[in-house]
Amino acid sequence: MSDELYIQRCLELAAKGMGNVSPNPMVGCVVVYEGKIIGEGYHQKFGEAHAEVNAINDVFTNFGDEAPSLLKNAIAYVNLEPCAHFGKTPPCADLLVKHQLKKVVIGNTDPFSGVNGKGIEKLKAAGIVVVTGVLVDECSYLNRRFFTRIEQQRPFIILKWAQTANGYFAPKDATQKWISGSEAKQLTHQWRSEEDAIVVGKQTALIDNPQLTARNVEGKNPIRIVIDSNLAIPETHHVYNDEAKTIVFNEIKTDVINNIHFVQMEDMQFYLAQKIAFQLYLMDIQSVIIEGGAQILSQFITANLWDEARIFTSKTEWNDGIKAPSIKGNILETLQIGADELTIYSPYSQK
């Protein structure tokens, strides 16, 4: 087996942490002795053991007293550079040094200032052979949320909406009218469980009274972000219930009442998308879905503040309505979800 295959296994393991490790990256680790995997692990939950710790522990679970001698002749594979700093847990680079592994193969270096080459330096200083740059693109893609937050000082921003076949987004008369089908709704709930937060504007909250939870799937609810400058949404609406933390960006007050966090912003009619992105970054929110309405979505598009757009197009046609936002980007994927077509766009040119 090649280095690429073991790093691919790291990515499979790492992905199991989706939705549970933010604002940390998703990391998997595989320990190999004489061509056989003797231990593996992944970062399962923020604040808990990192991938390397779980993989080393797995070796001890599998081999007991033999583990120390096996580790001295083993290779560790990890999709992201082992950390070199004390955070919620001790440095993983120190753990690999302690057990005297002969070689460490790494996918991405870690751009976080507390690591960024320091983990590799520690390993090399201890006489461990280090190989980097294996499946770089695949590793970067898995942790695109983490890299965006570290490198651009903002969360990874996903735009999501449904539109009719002839490009309408919502009725003009402020009534609630479903566009996409039940399969699309189920997938939307899965997406919510994978991201840190979800954003809606005042009109969407007033008209649709959405719960903004991941109730149809197993997984955590995202933090609900509501844009309501004059606090017009009644407290009887779902966004004010206790099912998830809710942040209300407004121009009136800053306060915390149980799970509801009111955050005051000035001049919300100017640079709103930029202000939201920066506030969420300060709150350690690594990824966010912007679900509506059309005006909020358009502001993020105009500000060029988006990393992925997920658009459901139904077969239904309407005679009239509010037009869906206009977006230009590279199509990453087109999928059939029930009766609806899902198109996923990226603003970046693909390699």
mmCIF file of C-alpha atoms in Angstrom:
data_model
loop_
_atom_site.group_PDB
_atom_site.id
_atom_site.type_symbol
_atom_site.label_atom_id
_atom_site.label_comp_id
_atom_site.label_asym_id
_atom_site.label_seq_id
_atom_site.Cartn_x
_atom_site.Cartn_y
_atom_site.Cartn_z
ATOM 1 C CA MET A 1 0.000 0.000 0.000
ATOM 2 C CA SER A 2 1.189 3.521 -0.785
ATOM 3 C CA ASP A 3 1.320 6.651 1.343
ATOM 4 C CA GLU A 4 -1.703 7.937 -0.607
ATOM 5 C CA LEU A 5 -3.874 4.993 0.446
ATOM 6 C CA TYR A 6 -3.055 5.460 4.131
ATOM 7 C CA ILE A 7 -3.705 9.208 3.947
ATOM 8 C CA GLN A 8 -6.989 8.413 2.190
ATOM 9 C CA ARG A 9 -7.878 6.229 5.187
ATOM 10 C CA CYS A 10 -6.995 9.176 7.455
ATOM 11 C CA LEU A 11 -9.490 11.301 5.511
ATOM 12 C CA GLU A 12 -12.216 8.667 5.881
ATOM 13 C CA LEU A 13 -11.636 8.587 9.636
ATOM 14 C CA ALA A 14 -11.374 12.383 9.919
ATOM 15 C CA ALA A 15 -14.735 12.889 8.194
ATOM 16 C CA LYS A 16 -16.438 11.036 11.058
ATOM 17 C CA GLY A 17 -15.799 14.135 13.165
ATOM 18 C CA MET A 18 -17.932 16.300 10.841
ATOM 19 C CA GLY A 19 -20.095 18.694 12.850
ATOM 20 C CA ASN A 20 -18.528 17.823 16.211
ATOM 21 C CA VAL A 21 -14.969 19.213 16.255
ATOM 22 C CA SER A 22 -15.332 22.854 15.152
ATOM 23 C CA PRO A 23 -13.513 25.200 15.423
ATOM 24 C CA ASN A 24 -10.826 22.508 15.295
ATOM 25 C CA PRO A 25 -10.020 20.759 12.013
ATOM 26 C CA MET A 26 -11.123 17.221 11.163
ATOM 27 C CA VAL A 27 -8.167 14.880 11.590
ATOM 28 C CA GLY A 28 -7.632 11.135 11.220
ATOM 29 C CA CYS A 29 -4.516 9.134 12.084
ATOM 30 C CA VAL A 30 -3.348 5.670 11.051
ATOM 31 C CA VAL A 31 -0.380 3.824 12.597
ATOM 32 C CA VAL A 32 1.294 1.274 10.301
ATOM 33 C CA TYR A 33 3.842 -1.430 11.222
ATOM 34 C CA GLU A 34 5.453 -3.475 8.463
ATOM 35 C CA GLY A 35 2.678 -2.730 6.002
ATOM 36 C CA LYS A 36 -0.205 -3.423 8.392
ATOM 37 C CA ILE A 37 -2.455 -0.973 10.224
ATOM 38 C CA ILE A 38 -1.982 -1.575 13.961
ATOM 39 C CA GLY A 39 -3.998 1.379 15.230
ATOM 40 C CA GLU A 40 -6.201 4.210 14.022
ATOM 41 C CA GLY A 41 -8.226 7.049 15.438
ATOM 42 C CA TYR A 42 -9.803 10.411 14.716
ATOM 43 C CA HIS A 43 -10.678 13.640 16.507
ATOM 44 C CA GLN A 44 -14.201 12.885 17.681
ATOM 45 C CA LYS A 45 -15.301 15.959 19.634
ATOM 46 C CA PHE A 46 -13.993 19.466 20.343
ATOM 47 C CA GLY A 47 -12.070 19.553 23.621
ATOM 48 C CA GLU A 48 -11.465 15.810 23.611
ATOM 49 C CA ALA A 49 -8.480 13.685 22.498
ATOM 50 C CA HIS A 50 -6.972 14.387 19.079
ATOM 51 C CA ALA A 51 -6.594 11.802 16.324
ATOM 52 C CA GLU A 52 -2.989 10.884 17.146
ATOM 53 C CA VAL A 53 -3.859 10.214 20.805
ATOM 54 C CA ASN A 54 -6.751 7.953 19.836
ATOM 55 C CA ALA A 55 -4.609 6.088 17.270
ATOM 56 C CA ILE A 56 -1.759 5.493 19.751
ATOM 57 C CA ASN A 57 -4.264 4.356 22.393
ATOM 58 C CA ASP A 58 -5.725 1.987 19.806
ATOM 59 C CA VAL A 59 -2.289 0.410 19.346
ATOM 60 C CA PHE A 60 -2.045 -0.162 23.109
ATOM 61 C CA THR A 61 -5.581 -1.589 23.169
ATOM 62 C CA ASN A 62 -4.730 -3.978 20.335
ATOM 63 C CA PHE A 63 -1.234 -5.025 21.400
ATOM 64 C CA GLY A 64 -0.795 -4.242 25.110
ATOM 65 C CA ASP A 65 2.790 -4.717 26.281
ATOM 66 C CA GLU A 66 4.019 -5.138 22.701
ATOM 67 C CA ALA A 67 2.838 -1.649 21.746
ATOM 68 C CA PRO A 68 5.954 0.363 22.752
ATOM 69 C CA SER A 69 8.339 -1.754 20.667
ATOM 70 C CA LEU A 70 5.930 -1.782 17.693
ATOM 71 C CA LEU A 71 5.549 2.011 17.807
ATOM 72 C CA LYS A 72 9.336 2.513 17.658
ATOM 73 C CA ASN A 73 9.315 0.843 14.235
ATOM 74 C CA ALA A 74 5.983 2.225 13.040
ATOM 75 C CA ILE A 75 4.886 4.973 10.661
ATOM 76 C CA ALA A 76 2.123 7.412 11.627
ATOM 77 C CA TYR A 77 -0.057 8.841 8.864
ATOM 78 C CA VAL A 78 -2.086 11.981 9.542
ATOM 79 C CA ASN A 79 -3.985 14.290 7.178
ATOM 80 C CA LEU A 80 -2.935 17.450 9.062
ATOM 81 C CA GLU A 81 0.330 18.411 10.755
ATOM 82 C CA PRO A 82 0.374 17.262 14.412
ATOM 83 C CA CYS A 83 -0.189 20.180 16.786
ATOM 84 C CA ALA A 84 2.776 21.631 18.637
ATOM 85 C CA HIS A 85 0.966 23.767 21.227
ATOM 86 C CA PHE A 86 -0.996 23.272 24.419
ATOM 87 C CA GLY A 87 -4.678 23.956 23.763
ATOM 88 C CA LYS A 88 -7.525 21.902 25.184
ATOM 89 C CA THR A 89 -5.134 18.934 24.962
ATOM 90 C CA PRO A 90 -1.311 18.485 25.025
ATOM 91 C CA PRO A 91 0.719 18.697 21.787
ATOM 92 C CA CYS A 92 0.353 15.641 19.542
ATOM 93 C CA ALA A 93 3.866 16.136 18.126
ATOM 94 C CA ASP A 94 5.216 15.526 21.661
ATOM 95 C CA LEU A 95 3.239 12.279 21.880
ATOM 96 C CA LEU A 96 4.757 10.953 18.640
ATOM 97 C CA VAL A 97 8.222 11.938 19.861
ATOM 98 C CA LYS A 98 7.610 10.241 23.209
ATOM 99 C CA HIS A 99 6.794 6.927 21.508
ATOM 100 C CA GLN A 100 9.777 7.308 19.122
ATOM 101 C CA LEU A 101 7.958 6.564 15.875
ATOM 102 C CA LYS A 102 10.406 6.214 13.003
ATOM 103 C CA LYS A 103 8.411 8.191 10.443
ATOM 104 C CA VAL A 104 5.420 10.512 10.146
ATOM 105 C CA VAL A 105 3.617 11.124 6.843
ATOM 106 C CA ILE A 106 1.486 14.289 6.676
ATOM 107 C CA GLY A 107 -1.113 15.564 4.219
ATOM 108 C CA ASN A 108 -1.405 19.323 4.949
ATOM 109 C CA THR A 109 0.735 21.580 7.069
ATOM 110 C CA ASP A 110 -1.373 23.499 9.584
ATOM 111 C CA PRO A 111 -1.742 27.249 8.811
ATOM 112 C CA PHE A 112 -2.739 28.047 12.424
ATOM 113 C CA SER A 113 -0.030 30.258 13.931
ATOM 114 C CA GLY A 114 0.330 27.997 16.975
ATOM 115 C CA VAL A 115 1.360 25.115 14.698
ATOM 116 C CA ASN A 116 2.374 26.134 11.130
ATOM 117 C CA GLY A 117 5.521 24.042 10.764
ATOM 118 C CA LYS A 118 6.298 23.836 14.483
ATOM 119 C CA GLY A 119 4.923 20.299 14.744
ATOM 120 C CA ILE A 120 7.120 19.187 11.852
ATOM 121 C CA GLU A 121 10.128 20.909 13.457
ATOM 122 C CA LYS A 122 9.590 19.028 16.729
ATOM 123 C CA LEU A 123 9.385 15.695 14.928
ATOM 124 C CA LYS A 124 12.529 16.314 12.853
ATOM 125 C CA ALA A 125 14.459 17.559 15.896
ATOM 126 C CA ALA A 126 13.717 14.215 17.558
ATOM 127 C CA GLY A 127 15.156 12.323 14.582
ATOM 128 C CA ILE A 128 11.824 11.277 13.118
ATOM 129 C CA VAL A 129 11.635 11.150 9.314
ATOM 130 C CA VAL A 130 8.864 13.480 8.088
ATOM 131 C CA VAL A 131 7.136 13.365 4.717
ATOM 132 C CA THR A 132 4.645 16.119 3.813
ATOM 133 C CA GLY A 133 2.366 17.022 0.925
ATOM 134 C CA VAL A 134 0.558 13.703 0.379
ATOM 135 C CA LEU A 135 -2.936 14.165 -1.163
ATOM 136 C CA VAL A 136 -2.706 17.903 -0.435
ATOM 137 C CA ASP A 137 -5.801 18.869 -2.445
ATOM 138 C CA GLU A 138 -7.985 16.163 -0.893
ATOM 139 C CA CYS A 139 -6.807 17.064 2.608
ATOM 140 C CA SER A 140 -7.389 20.785 1.984
ATOM 141 C CA TYR A 141 -10.897 20.123 0.660
ATOM 142 C CA LEU A 142 -11.923 18.122 3.730
ATOM 143 C CA ASN A 143 -10.793 20.953 6.026
ATOM 144 C CA ARG A 144 -11.872 23.839 3.782
ATOM 145 C CA ARG A 145 -13.946 25.314 6.627
ATOM 146 C CA PHE A 146 -10.945 25.335 8.989
ATOM 147 C CA PHE A 147 -8.560 26.758 6.373
ATOM 148 C CA THR A 148 -11.023 29.509 5.391
ATOM 149 C CA ARG A 149 -11.426 30.629 8.997
ATOM 150 C CA ILE A 150 -7.667 30.657 9.698
ATOM 151 C CA GLU A 151 -6.557 32.217 6.404
ATOM 152 C CA GLN A 152 -9.428 34.639 5.704
ATOM 153 C CA GLN A 153 -10.585 35.493 9.254
ATOM 154 C CA ARG A 154 -14.185 34.599 8.499
ATOM 155 C CA PRO A 155 -16.334 31.479 8.511
ATOM 156 C CA PHE A 156 -16.792 29.179 5.525
ATOM 157 C CA ILE A 157 -20.017 30.536 3.993
ATOM 158 C CA ILE A 158 -22.564 28.298 2.276
ATOM 159 C CA LEU A 159 -25.487 29.904 0.431
ATOM 160 C CA LYS A 160 -28.590 27.743 0.138
ATOM 161 C CA TRP A 161 -31.966 28.281 -1.483
ATOM 162 C CA ALA A 162 -34.715 26.683 -3.555
ATOM 163 C CA GLN A 163 -36.119 28.174 -6.751
ATOM 164 C CA THR A 164 -38.798 27.322 -9.267
ATOM 165 C CA ALA A 165 -37.954 26.129 -12.773
ATOM 166 C CA ASN A 166 -38.464 29.699 -14.012
ATOM 167 C CA GLY A 167 -36.347 31.311 -11.301
ATOM 168 C CA TYR A 168 -38.743 32.408 -8.542
ATOM 169 C CA PHE A 169 -37.664 32.305 -4.901
ATOM 170 C CA ALA A 170 -40.797 33.184 -2.886
ATOM 171 C CA PRO A 171 -44.344 34.514 -3.373
ATOM 172 C CA LYS A 172 -44.756 38.300 -3.517
ATOM 173 C CA ASP A 173 -47.713 38.269 -1.117
ATOM 174 C CA ALA A 174 -45.633 37.179 1.907
ATOM 175 C CA THR A 175 -47.301 33.771 2.154
ATOM 176 C CA GLN A 176 -45.435 30.536 2.816
ATOM 177 C CA LYS A 177 -45.160 28.261 -0.201
ATOM 178 C CA TRP A 178 -42.872 25.214 -0.468
ATOM 179 C CA ILE A 179 -40.782 24.886 -3.613
ATOM 180 C CA SER A 180 -38.593 21.818 -3.047
ATOM 181 C CA GLY A 181 -39.674 18.330 -2.026
ATOM 182 C CA SER A 182 -39.301 16.167 1.089
ATOM 183 C CA GLU A 183 -35.972 14.667 -0.040
ATOM 184 C CA ALA A 184 -34.459 18.147 -0.346
ATOM 185 C CA LYS A 185 -35.752 19.005 3.134
ATOM 186 C CA GLN A 186 -34.151 15.875 4.574
ATOM 187 C CA LEU A 187 -30.809 16.733 2.955
ATOM 188 C CA THR A 188 -31.068 20.310 4.256
ATOM 189 C CA HIS A 189 -31.409 18.971 7.808
ATOM 190 C CA GLN A 190 -28.319 16.824 7.279
ATOM 191 C CA TRP A 191 -26.409 19.917 6.135
ATOM 192 C CA ARG A 192 -27.548 21.838 9.200
ATOM 193 C CA SER A 193 -26.125 19.149 11.490
ATOM 194 C CA GLU A 194 -22.743 19.474 9.751
ATOM 195 C CA GLU A 195 -22.290 23.251 10.067
ATOM 196 C CA ASP A 196 -21.868 25.554 13.057
ATOM 197 C CA ALA A 197 -24.601 28.067 12.331
ATOM 198 C CA ILE A 198 -27.503 29.029 10.086
ATOM 199 C CA VAL A 199 -28.592 32.577 9.126
ATOM 200 C CA VAL A 200 -32.019 33.932 8.183
ATOM 201 C CA GLY A 201 -33.353 37.437 7.791
ATOM 202 C CA LYS A 202 -36.343 38.983 9.529
ATOM 203 C CA GLN A 203 -38.823 38.434 6.676
ATOM 204 C CA THR A 204 -37.983 34.747 6.408
ATOM 205 C CA ALA A 205 -38.429 34.328 10.160
ATOM 206 C CA LEU A 206 -41.736 36.234 10.158
ATOM 207 C CA ILE A 207 -43.288 34.528 7.116
ATOM 208 C CA ASP A 208 -42.008 30.960 7.446
ATOM 209 C CA ASN A 209 -41.584 30.818 11.253
ATOM 210 C CA PRO A 210 -38.778 28.259 10.720
ATOM 211 C CA GLN A 211 -37.313 26.135 13.516
ATOM 212 C CA LEU A 212 -33.842 26.050 11.862
ATOM 213 C CA THR A 213 -33.001 22.753 13.562
ATOM 214 C CA ALA A 214 -31.679 19.416 12.317
ATOM 215 C CA ARG A 215 -34.682 17.580 13.779
ATOM 216 C CA ASN A 216 -35.086 15.138 10.859
ATOM 217 C CA VAL A 217 -31.617 13.608 11.282
ATOM 218 C CA GLU A 218 -29.299 12.491 14.071
ATOM 219 C CA GLY A 219 -26.873 15.236 14.954
ATOM 220 C CA LYS A 220 -26.578 18.589 16.651
ATOM 221 C CA ASN A 221 -28.639 21.669 15.888
ATOM 222 C CA PRO A 222 -26.745 24.621 14.400
ATOM 223 C CA ILE A 223 -26.587 27.967 16.182
ATOM 224 C CA ARG A 224 -29.477 30.048 14.819
ATOM 225 C CA ILE A 225 -28.512 33.526 13.596
ATOM 226 C CA VAL A 226 -31.369 35.949 13.003
ATOM 227 C CA ILE A 227 -31.024 39.382 11.357
ATOM 228 C CA ASP A 228 -33.673 41.585 12.979
ATOM 229 C CA SER A 229 -32.561 45.221 13.219
ATOM 230 C CA ASN A 230 -35.620 46.545 15.090
ATOM 231 C CA LEU A 231 -36.515 43.304 16.964
ATOM 232 C CA ALA A 232 -39.788 42.855 15.104
ATOM 233 C CA ILE A 233 -39.969 39.051 15.369
ATOM 234 C CA PRO A 234 -42.390 37.999 18.151
ATOM 235 C CA GLU A 235 -40.855 35.981 20.974
ATOM 236 C CA THR A 236 -43.521 33.343 20.329
ATOM 237 C CA HIS A 237 -41.775 32.406 17.050
ATOM 238 C CA HIS A 238 -39.740 29.195 16.860
ATOM 239 C CA VAL A 239 -36.356 30.948 16.687
ATOM 240 C CA TYR A 240 -36.927 31.993 20.309
ATOM 241 C CA ASN A 241 -37.564 28.479 21.636
ATOM 242 C CA ASP A 242 -34.962 26.568 23.677
ATOM 243 C CA GLU A 243 -34.033 23.964 21.054
ATOM 244 C CA ALA A 244 -30.808 25.729 20.037
ATOM 245 C CA LYS A 245 -28.712 28.767 20.844
ATOM 246 C CA THR A 246 -29.978 31.801 18.937
ATOM 247 C CA ILE A 247 -28.022 34.979 18.162
ATOM 248 C CA VAL A 248 -30.121 37.994 17.160
ATOM 249 C CA PHE A 249 -28.185 40.737 15.358
ATOM 250 C CA ASN A 250 -30.072 43.987 15.934
ATOM 251 C CA GLU A 251 -29.632 47.752 16.380
ATOM 252 C CA ILE A 252 -31.307 48.014 19.799
ATOM 253 C CA LYS A 253 -29.591 45.987 22.508
ATOM 254 C CA THR A 254 -26.903 43.544 23.623
ATOM 255 C CA ASP A 255 -28.160 41.042 26.179
ATOM 256 C CA VAL A 256 -28.209 37.337 27.028
ATOM 257 C CA ILE A 257 -31.484 35.759 28.107
ATOM 258 C CA ASN A 258 -31.135 31.992 28.573
ATOM 259 C CA ASN A 259 -30.169 30.629 25.123
ATOM 260 C CA ILE A 260 -30.966 33.889 23.284
ATOM 261 C CA HIS A 261 -28.029 36.220 22.649
ATOM 262 C CA PHE A 262 -28.883 39.718 21.435
ATOM 263 C CA VAL A 263 -25.926 41.381 19.708
ATOM 264 C CA GLN A 264 -26.210 45.068 18.837
ATOM 265 C CA MET A 265 -24.830 46.296 15.519
ATOM 266 C CA GLU A 266 -24.646 49.835 14.199
ATOM 267 C CA ASP A 267 -25.869 50.893 10.759
ATOM 268 C CA MET A 268 -27.032 47.450 9.648
ATOM 269 C CA GLN A 269 -28.056 48.874 6.261
ATOM 270 C CA PHE A 270 -24.352 49.225 5.375
ATOM 271 C CA TYR A 271 -21.913 46.355 4.762
ATOM 272 C CA LEU A 272 -24.189 43.894 6.546
ATOM 273 C CA ALA A 273 -22.658 40.735 5.041
ATOM 274 C CA GLN A 274 -19.152 41.859 6.023
ATOM 275 C CA LYS A 275 -20.282 42.717 9.559
ATOM 276 C CA ILE A 276 -22.002 39.346 10.008
ATOM 277 C CA ALA A 277 -18.979 37.436 8.686
ATOM 278 C CA PHE A 278 -16.625 39.275 11.054
ATOM 279 C CA GLN A 279 -18.895 38.857 14.094
ATOM 280 C CA LEU A 280 -19.204 35.131 13.451
ATOM 281 C CA TYR A 281 -15.428 34.838 13.134
ATOM 282 C CA LEU A 282 -15.023 36.532 16.520
ATOM 283 C CA MET A 283 -17.503 34.014 17.945
ATOM 284 C CA ASP A 284 -15.369 31.053 16.755
ATOM 285 C CA ILE A 285 -18.075 30.044 14.282
ATOM 286 C CA GLN A 286 -16.224 28.167 11.553
ATOM 287 C CA SER A 287 -19.025 27.544 9.060
ATOM 288 C CA VAL A 288 -22.437 28.988 8.336
ATOM 289 C CA ILE A 289 -25.373 28.348 6.015
ATOM 290 C CA ILE A 290 -27.174 31.452 4.732
ATOM 291 C CA GLU A 291 -30.752 30.259 4.139
ATOM 292 C CA GLY A 292 -32.533 33.473 3.277
ATOM 293 C CA GLY A 293 -34.203 35.570 2.349
ATOM 294 C CA ALA A 294 -33.369 36.671 -1.154
ATOM 295 C CA GLN A 295 -32.105 40.074 0.011
ATOM 296 C CA ILE A 296 -29.661 38.637 2.592
ATOM 297 C CA LEU A 297 -28.396 36.062 0.097
ATOM 298 C CA SER A 298 -27.886 38.751 -2.549
ATOM 299 C CA GLN A 299 -25.874 40.873 -0.109
ATOM 300 C CA PHE A 300 -23.423 38.022 0.471
ATOM 301 C CA ILE A 301 -23.167 37.424 -3.286
ATOM 302 C CA THR A 302 -22.579 41.133 -4.006
ATOM 303 C CA ALA A 303 -19.906 41.264 -1.273
ATOM 304 C CA ASN A 304 -18.283 38.153 -2.789
ATOM 305 C CA LEU A 305 -18.550 36.507 0.631
ATOM 306 C CA TRP A 306 -19.387 32.914 -0.167
ATOM 307 C CA ASP A 307 -17.547 29.637 -0.644
ATOM 308 C CA GLU A 308 -20.297 27.315 -1.826
ATOM 309 C CA ALA A 309 -23.848 27.775 -3.135
ATOM 310 C CA ARG A 310 -26.326 24.901 -2.950
ATOM 311 C CA ILE A 311 -29.380 25.578 -5.087
ATOM 312 C CA PHE A 312 -32.423 23.343 -5.451
ATOM 313 C CA THR A 313 -34.435 23.868 -8.656
ATOM 314 C CA SER A 314 -37.902 22.331 -8.777
ATOM 315 C CA LYS A 315 -39.946 21.399 -11.836
ATOM 316 C CA THR A 316 -42.686 23.781 -10.679
ATOM 317 C CA GLU A 317 -43.256 27.084 -12.504
ATOM 318 C CA TRP A 318 -44.930 30.152 -11.021
ATOM 319 C CA ASN A 319 -46.563 33.025 -12.854
ATOM 320 C CA ASP A 320 -45.109 35.602 -10.495
ATOM 321 C CA GLY A 321 -43.013 36.014 -7.352
ATOM 322 C CA ILE A 322 -39.760 37.310 -5.904
ATOM 323 C CA LYS A 323 -36.892 36.433 -8.218
ATOM 324 C CA ALA A 324 -34.183 34.125 -6.894
ATOM 325 C CA PRO A 325 -30.714 35.624 -6.385
ATOM 326 C CA SER A 326 -28.415 35.656 -9.396
ATOM 327 C CA ILE A 327 -25.100 33.890 -8.919
ATOM 328 C CA LYS A 328 -22.087 33.166 -11.092
ATOM 329 C CA GLY A 329 -19.604 30.455 -10.275
ATOM 330 C CA ASN A 330 -18.147 27.148 -11.262
ATOM 331 C CA ILE A 331 -20.475 24.163 -11.034
ATOM 332 C CA LEU A 332 -18.946 21.573 -8.711
ATOM 333 C CA GLU A 333 -21.757 19.050 -8.940
ATOM 334 C CA THR A 334 -25.291 18.520 -10.209
ATOM 335 C CA LEU A 335 -27.448 15.931 -8.439
ATOM 336 C CA GLN A 336 -31.039 14.720 -8.628
ATOM 337 C CA ILE A 337 -32.634 14.934 -5.169
ATOM 338 C CA GLY A 338 -36.117 13.463 -5.443
ATOM 339 C CA ALA A 339 -37.974 15.558 -8.019
ATOM 340 C CA ASP A 340 -35.562 18.489 -7.581
ATOM 341 C CA GLU A 341 -32.197 19.238 -9.172
ATOM 342 C CA LEU A 342 -29.417 20.300 -6.823
ATOM 343 C CA THR A 343 -26.604 22.403 -8.292
ATOM 344 C CA ILE A 344 -23.544 23.154 -6.164
ATOM 345 C CA TYR A 345 -21.434 26.162 -7.168
ATOM 346 C CA SER A 346 -18.040 27.428 -6.076
ATOM 347 C CA PRO A 347 -16.680 30.946 -6.696
ATOM 348 C CA TYR A 348 -13.199 29.481 -7.167
ATOM 349 C CA SER A 349 -11.758 27.964 -10.321
ATOM 350 C CA GLN A 350 -11.225 24.253 -9.847
ATOM 351 C CA LYS A 351 -7.873 22.526 -10.304
#
